[in-house]
Amino acid sequence: MGNICSRSSNQGDPFNQPGRVVGTSSGGTAAPRAPLPAKTNWKATPGRTLGESTADGSTGGTDEARANAAIAAQKRAESASANKGKLGSKLAAQKAQTQAQTLDQVSRTERAARDVDGVEAARRWE
């Protein structure tokens, strides 16, 4: 009954076949490989490690790049503080308030809301 679903054209279990030694070819043709370059000159110039100075003693512009980055960051910070706009100005004013000033402002707002409610109740004859 087990052979009903099986056909003779199905391949058998790959572990039932004889194996091969690791590192040997599988007997078929190997996968195509890209050709190696004709002249390898990578040994002639070993290159530089990071932070290594050049022959004239300079560090290859890393200090100059760092200084340029610092100047650019300073300019961005100055332009951001100069162009706050309406919301930025309001936020700066709010941050500058003391706790007493903030509480006084909240109190005035609440009193104004109560006055509006009182006027509304008087208009309705309550």
XYZ file of N, CA, C and O in Angstrom:
504
model
N 0.811 -1.169 0.000
C 0.000 0.000 0.000
C 0.867 1.250 0.000
O 0.454 2.288 -0.474
N 2.066 1.199 0.516
C 2.951 2.337 0.543
C 3.477 2.699 -0.820
O 3.924 3.813 -1.053
N 3.476 1.781 -1.760
C 4.006 2.040 -3.091
C 2.990 2.706 -4.014
O 3.301 3.007 -5.152
N 1.794 2.940 -3.568
C 0.787 3.562 -4.416
C 1.209 4.990 -4.787
O 1.049 5.417 -5.913
N 1.742 5.750 -3.828
C 2.098 7.144 -4.064
C 3.501 7.293 -4.629
O 3.903 8.384 -4.996
N 4.257 6.249 -4.687
C 5.634 6.348 -5.129
C 5.756 5.869 -6.561
O 5.059 4.967 -7.003
N 6.634 6.497 -7.305
C 6.902 6.072 -8.672
C 8.356 5.655 -8.765
O 9.196 6.106 -7.985
N 8.631 4.895 -9.738
C 10.006 4.450 -9.901
C 10.891 5.583 -10.424
O 12.107 5.521 -10.307
N 10.288 6.653 -10.987
C 11.082 7.761 -11.511
C 11.542 8.698 -10.394
O 12.387 9.554 -10.619
N 10.976 8.574 -9.201
C 11.422 9.404 -8.078
C 12.838 9.012 -7.672
O 13.199 7.844 -7.686
N 13.607 10.012 -7.286
C 14.962 9.713 -6.833
C 14.899 9.192 -5.414
O 14.044 9.580 -4.625
N 15.834 8.382 -5.098
C 15.886 7.821 -3.762
C 16.432 8.814 -2.757
O 16.766 9.960 -3.071
N 16.535 8.385 -1.550
C 17.069 9.210 -0.482
C 18.547 9.495 -0.749
O 19.326 8.571 -0.999
N 18.987 10.762 -0.716
C 20.385 11.055 -1.029
C 21.358 10.458 -0.024
O 22.530 10.259 -0.324
N 20.901 10.107 1.167
C 21.801 9.537 2.161
C 22.027 8.039 1.938
O 22.900 7.444 2.551
N 21.238 7.434 1.069
C 21.445 6.033 0.743
C 22.521 5.849 -0.314
O 22.988 4.741 -0.543
N 22.910 6.923 -0.983
C 23.933 6.847 -2.024
C 25.318 6.927 -1.384
O 25.469 7.473 -0.295
N 26.317 6.411 -2.081
C 27.663 6.505 -1.513
C 28.127 7.958 -1.486
O 27.822 8.744 -2.377
N 28.863 8.333 -0.483
C 29.311 9.713 -0.324
C 30.653 9.944 -0.983
O 31.186 9.106 -1.704
N 31.214 11.119 -0.730
C 32.531 11.451 -1.265
C 33.337 12.104 -0.158
O 32.799 12.581 0.834
N 34.619 12.191 -0.357
C 35.516 12.763 0.635
C 35.412 14.286 0.559
O 35.324 14.872 -0.521
N 35.432 14.902 1.699
C 35.334 16.351 1.747
C 36.538 16.959 1.040
O 37.669 16.530 1.230
N 36.300 17.960 0.224
C 37.372 18.639 -0.476
C 37.623 18.100 -1.863
O 38.416 18.659 -2.610
N 36.967 17.023 -2.244
C 37.143 16.489 -3.585
C 36.022 16.994 -4.467
O 34.982 17.450 -3.997
N 36.209 16.916 -5.760
C 35.212 17.354 -6.717
C 34.043 16.386 -6.720
O 34.179 15.208 -6.427
N 32.877 16.896 -7.098
C 31.691 16.051 -7.102
C 31.600 15.180 -8.346
O 30.605 14.517 -8.550
N 32.615 15.199 -9.171
C 32.618 14.362 -10.358
C 32.109 15.102 -11.570
O 32.510 14.841 -12.682
N 31.201 16.049 -11.394
C 30.670 16.829 -12.502
C 31.598 18.019 -12.773
O 32.665 18.176 -12.187
N 31.174 18.852 -13.672
C 31.982 20.031 -13.962
C 31.785 21.045 -12.848
O 30.684 21.228 -12.336
N 32.839 21.716 -12.485
C 32.788 22.709 -11.425
C 32.082 23.965 -11.937
O 31.984 24.197 -13.133
N 31.593 24.762 -11.022
C 30.913 25.996 -11.391
C 31.911 26.930 -12.066
O 33.096 26.932 -11.727
N 31.475 27.709 -13.037
C 32.413 28.604 -13.719
C 32.943 29.660 -12.751
O 32.228 30.138 -11.882
N 34.202 29.975 -12.914
C 34.842 30.965 -12.059
C 35.281 32.146 -12.896
O 35.600 32.006 -14.072
N 35.305 33.304 -12.285
C 35.787 34.499 -12.964
C 37.302 34.393 -13.109
O 37.988 33.890 -12.214
N 37.839 34.869 -14.219
C 39.287 34.782 -14.390
C 40.000 35.760 -13.458
O 39.486 36.828 -13.134
N 41.177 35.366 -13.025
C 41.982 36.236 -12.179
C 42.587 37.344 -13.021
O 42.839 37.158 -14.215
N 42.826 38.520 -12.422
C 43.450 39.586 -13.191
C 44.851 39.172 -13.644
O 45.543 38.415 -12.971
N 45.243 39.693 -14.788
C 46.531 39.310 -15.354
C 47.687 39.794 -14.486
O 48.656 39.072 -14.259
N 47.606 41.027 -13.982
C 48.705 41.579 -13.196
C 48.159 42.062 -11.858
O 47.321 42.947 -11.801
N 48.622 41.455 -10.802
C 48.207 41.896 -9.475
C 49.311 42.753 -8.892
O 50.424 42.293 -8.663
N 49.015 44.018 -8.659
C 50.016 44.957 -8.175
C 49.701 45.402 -6.750
O 50.157 46.422 -6.299
N 48.930 44.644 -6.048
C 48.535 45.060 -4.715
C 49.671 44.931 -3.713
O 49.648 45.557 -2.671
N 50.673 44.142 -3.987
C 51.790 44.005 -3.061
C 52.779 45.155 -3.198
O 53.544 45.420 -2.292
N 52.756 45.859 -4.314
C 53.718 46.931 -4.542
C 53.423 48.132 -3.649
O 54.341 48.794 -3.179
N 52.158 48.441 -3.399
C 51.814 49.570 -2.533
C 51.019 49.045 -1.357
O 49.865 48.635 -1.498
N 51.593 49.048 -0.173
C 50.897 48.480 0.975
C 49.742 49.329 1.482
O 48.912 48.859 2.216
N 49.673 50.615 1.089
C 48.590 51.467 1.541
C 48.931 52.152 2.851
O 50.061 52.077 3.340
N 47.963 52.833 3.410
C 48.164 53.558 4.655
C 47.151 53.120 5.683
O 46.025 52.785 5.355
N 47.518 53.159 6.929
C 46.556 52.916 7.988
C 45.919 54.228 8.372
O 46.455 55.304 8.098
N 44.789 54.166 9.019
C 44.084 55.377 9.412
C 44.901 56.163 10.420
O 45.467 55.602 11.351
N 44.964 57.480 10.231
C 45.677 58.340 11.146
C 47.160 58.433 10.882
O 47.875 59.130 11.581
N 47.647 57.731 9.917
C 49.071 57.751 9.611
C 49.421 59.044 8.894
O 48.682 59.534 8.059
N 50.564 59.627 9.229
C 50.948 60.880 8.591
C 51.640 60.597 7.265
O 52.192 59.532 7.041
N 51.615 61.600 6.392
C 52.253 61.458 5.084
C 53.732 61.802 5.203
O 54.239 62.100 6.285
N 54.434 61.803 4.088
C 55.882 62.018 4.094
C 56.258 63.421 4.574
O 57.283 63.613 5.215
N 55.414 64.430 4.312
C 55.756 65.791 4.721
C 55.342 66.097 6.154
O 55.503 67.212 6.631
N 54.779 65.126 6.863
C 54.442 65.311 8.269
C 52.996 65.702 8.510
O 52.543 65.745 9.644
N 52.243 66.017 7.462
C 50.839 66.376 7.665
C 50.016 65.103 7.812
O 50.435 64.023 7.420
N 48.847 65.269 8.374
C 47.991 64.102 8.601
C 47.020 63.881 7.469
O 46.036 63.178 7.617
N 47.255 64.462 6.348
C 46.415 64.199 5.185
C 45.123 64.967 5.177
O 44.182 64.584 4.523
N 45.049 66.068 5.928
C 43.856 66.900 5.882
C 42.798 66.543 6.895
O 41.718 67.118 6.866
N 43.051 65.636 7.816
C 42.025 65.281 8.794
C 41.792 66.417 9.769
O 40.661 66.657 10.167
N 42.866 67.122 10.154
C 42.695 68.261 11.049
C 41.930 69.372 10.346
O 41.082 70.027 10.949
N 42.251 69.572 9.080
C 41.563 70.614 8.313
C 40.084 70.270 8.147
O 39.213 71.132 8.294
N 39.782 69.021 7.882
C 38.385 68.594 7.731
C 37.637 68.750 9.045
O 36.468 69.163 9.069
N 38.293 68.427 10.141
C 37.667 68.556 11.457
C 37.367 70.024 11.765
O 36.309 70.358 12.292
N 38.316 70.910 11.427
C 38.111 72.339 11.661
C 36.978 72.871 10.782
O 36.148 73.669 11.246
N 36.927 72.438 9.519
C 35.839 72.866 8.636
C 34.488 72.394 9.147
O 33.494 73.114 9.065
N 34.413 71.190 9.673
C 33.159 70.666 10.216
C 32.734 71.467 11.439
O 31.542 71.755 11.627
N 33.693 71.852 12.276
C 33.368 72.644 13.465
C 32.855 74.025 13.075
O 31.897 74.537 13.671
N 33.467 74.634 12.073
C 33.024 75.950 11.613
C 31.606 75.861 11.039
O 30.754 76.710 11.310
N 31.334 74.830 10.260
C 29.999 74.655 9.675
C 28.952 74.444 10.770
O 27.847 74.995 10.692
N 29.287 73.671 11.798
C 28.347 73.436 12.895
C 28.074 74.736 13.651
O 26.937 75.005 14.056
N 29.111 75.553 13.836
C 28.934 76.831 14.512
C 28.019 77.756 13.714
O 27.135 78.408 14.260
N 28.196 77.778 12.396
C 27.350 78.621 11.544
C 25.895 78.157 11.589
O 24.968 78.960 11.625
N 25.690 76.832 11.592
C 24.319 76.309 11.675
C 23.668 76.692 12.999
O 22.502 77.055 13.047
N 24.436 76.623 14.080
C 23.881 76.966 15.392
C 23.530 78.443 15.460
O 22.493 78.819 16.014
N 24.374 79.288 14.897
C 24.099 80.728 14.907
C 22.877 81.063 14.056
O 22.050 81.881 14.446
N 22.748 80.451 12.895
C 21.603 80.747 12.031
C 20.311 80.208 12.637
O 19.246 80.801 12.463
N 20.380 79.109 13.354
C 19.182 78.546 13.966
C 18.697 79.444 15.103
O 17.493 79.610 15.302
N 19.630 80.047 15.856
C 19.215 80.904 16.962
C 18.737 82.269 16.467
O 17.931 82.912 17.121
N 19.216 82.708 15.319
C 18.822 84.015 14.794
C 17.447 83.961 14.140
O 16.679 84.911 14.232
N 17.091 82.866 13.490
C 15.830 82.750 12.754
C 14.835 81.882 13.514
O 14.450 80.822 13.059
N 14.405 82.350 14.685
C 13.482 81.555 15.486
C 12.066 81.606 14.941
O 11.342 80.636 15.011
N 11.675 82.757 14.444
C 10.312 82.899 13.974
C 9.375 83.186 15.124
O 9.780 83.416 16.275
N 8.089 83.175 14.822
C 7.078 83.533 15.815
C 7.008 82.507 16.953
O 7.021 82.863 18.135
N 6.966 81.233 16.609
C 6.867 80.189 17.634
C 8.132 80.103 18.473
O 8.073 79.881 19.687
N 9.285 80.272 17.822
C 10.537 80.229 18.562
C 10.636 81.355 19.567
O 11.125 81.172 20.690
N 10.144 82.522 19.188
C 10.155 83.664 20.111
C 9.225 83.412 21.295
O 9.565 83.718 22.445
N 8.046 82.858 21.013
C 7.113 82.545 22.101
C 7.692 81.502 23.052
O 7.549 81.613 24.272
N 8.347 80.507 22.487
C 8.942 79.467 23.325
C 10.057 80.038 24.187
O 10.163 79.700 25.377
N 10.870 80.911 23.631
C 11.948 81.525 24.410
C 11.379 82.374 25.534
O 11.895 82.359 26.661
N 10.302 83.107 25.259
C 9.674 83.924 26.297
C 9.076 83.049 27.390
O 9.152 83.370 28.584
N 8.487 81.930 26.991
C 7.886 81.029 27.967
C 8.953 80.371 28.835
O 8.761 80.191 30.040
N 10.087 80.023 28.243
C 11.177 79.424 29.018
C 11.795 80.423 29.990
O 12.317 80.032 31.025
N 11.739 81.710 29.635
C 12.341 82.731 30.483
C 11.475 83.069 31.689
O 11.941 83.715 32.623
N 10.201 82.663 31.711
C 9.309 82.989 32.827
C 9.714 82.247 34.090
O 10.154 81.095 34.038
N 9.496 82.901 35.221
C 9.718 82.239 36.502
C 8.454 81.480 36.882
O 7.406 81.609 36.227
N 8.525 80.719 37.967
C 7.365 79.947 38.389
C 6.241 80.876 38.831
O 5.062 80.635 38.542
N 6.582 81.943 39.516
C 5.552 82.886 39.978
C 4.842 83.532 38.789
O 3.614 83.712 38.809
N 5.591 83.892 37.757
C 4.978 84.493 36.569
C 4.051 83.503 35.871
O 2.969 83.856 35.401
N 4.477 82.236 35.800
C 3.654 81.207 35.160
C 2.356 80.994 35.937
O 1.267 80.918 35.346
N 2.443 80.922 37.284
C 1.246 80.738 38.098
C 0.315 81.942 37.984
O -0.916 81.793 37.953
N 0.869 83.157 37.921
C 0.059 84.358 37.775
C -0.690 84.345 36.441
O -1.876 84.707 36.375
N -0.023 83.912 35.385
C -0.660 83.857 34.068
C -1.798 82.836 34.057
O -2.878 83.092 33.519
N -1.596 81.678 34.676
C -2.640 80.652 34.748
C -3.820 81.176 35.561
O -4.990 80.964 35.204
N -3.532 81.886 36.650
C -4.591 82.439 37.493
C -5.426 83.457 36.717
O -6.668 83.459 36.806
N -4.770 84.330 35.954
C -5.511 85.307 35.156
C -6.398 84.618 34.123
O -7.543 85.028 33.895
N -5.898 83.550 33.510
C -6.676 82.817 32.516
C -7.916 82.186 33.155
O -9.024 82.245 32.587
N -7.753 81.609 34.348
C -8.883 80.983 35.043
C -9.916 82.028 35.462
O -11.124 81.800 35.359
N -9.449 83.188 35.949
C -10.384 84.251 36.330
C -11.175 84.745 35.120
O -12.379 84.986 35.212
N -10.500 84.873 33.979
C -11.188 85.318 32.771
C -12.235 84.296 32.351
O -13.351 84.664 31.930
N -11.933 83.016 32.478
C -12.901 81.973 32.121
C -14.103 82.009 33.054
O -15.261 81.849 32.616
N -13.869 82.248 34.371
C -14.987 82.348 35.322
C -15.858 83.569 35.030
O -17.091 83.503 35.144
N -15.223 84.676 34.665
C -15.992 85.877 34.327
C -16.882 85.636 33.111
O -18.040 86.070 33.079
N -16.367 84.953 32.106
C -17.155 84.645 30.913
C -18.331 83.749 31.285
O -19.466 83.957 30.816
N -18.098 82.766 32.182
C -19.191 81.892 32.616
C -20.240 82.677 33.396
O -21.450 82.441 33.265
N -19.786 83.632 34.218
C -20.739 84.461 34.992
C -21.579 85.331 34.090
O -22.799 85.481 34.312
N -20.980 85.926 33.078
C -21.724 86.762 32.142
C -22.742 85.917 31.383
O -23.887 86.332 31.154
N -22.354 84.725 31.001
C -23.250 83.827 30.271
C -24.429 83.415 31.142
O -25.586 83.363 30.673
N -24.179 83.157 32.431
C -25.270 82.789 33.343
C -26.200 83.991 33.560
O -27.444 83.806 33.658
N -25.684 85.198 33.646
C -26.529 86.377 33.831
C -27.382 86.638 32.597
O -28.536 87.084 32.699
N -26.853 86.352 31.455
C -27.606 86.549 30.211
C -28.766 85.560 30.113
O -29.807 85.883 29.538
N -28.579 84.385 30.670
C -29.657 83.373 30.629
C -30.633 83.545 31.812
O -31.545 82.767 31.961
N -30.434 84.483 32.690
C -31.260 84.780 33.861
C -31.262 83.601 34.840
O -32.286 83.197 35.345
N -30.131 83.067 35.141
C -30.047 81.945 36.094
C -29.855 82.445 37.488
O -29.223 83.303 37.868
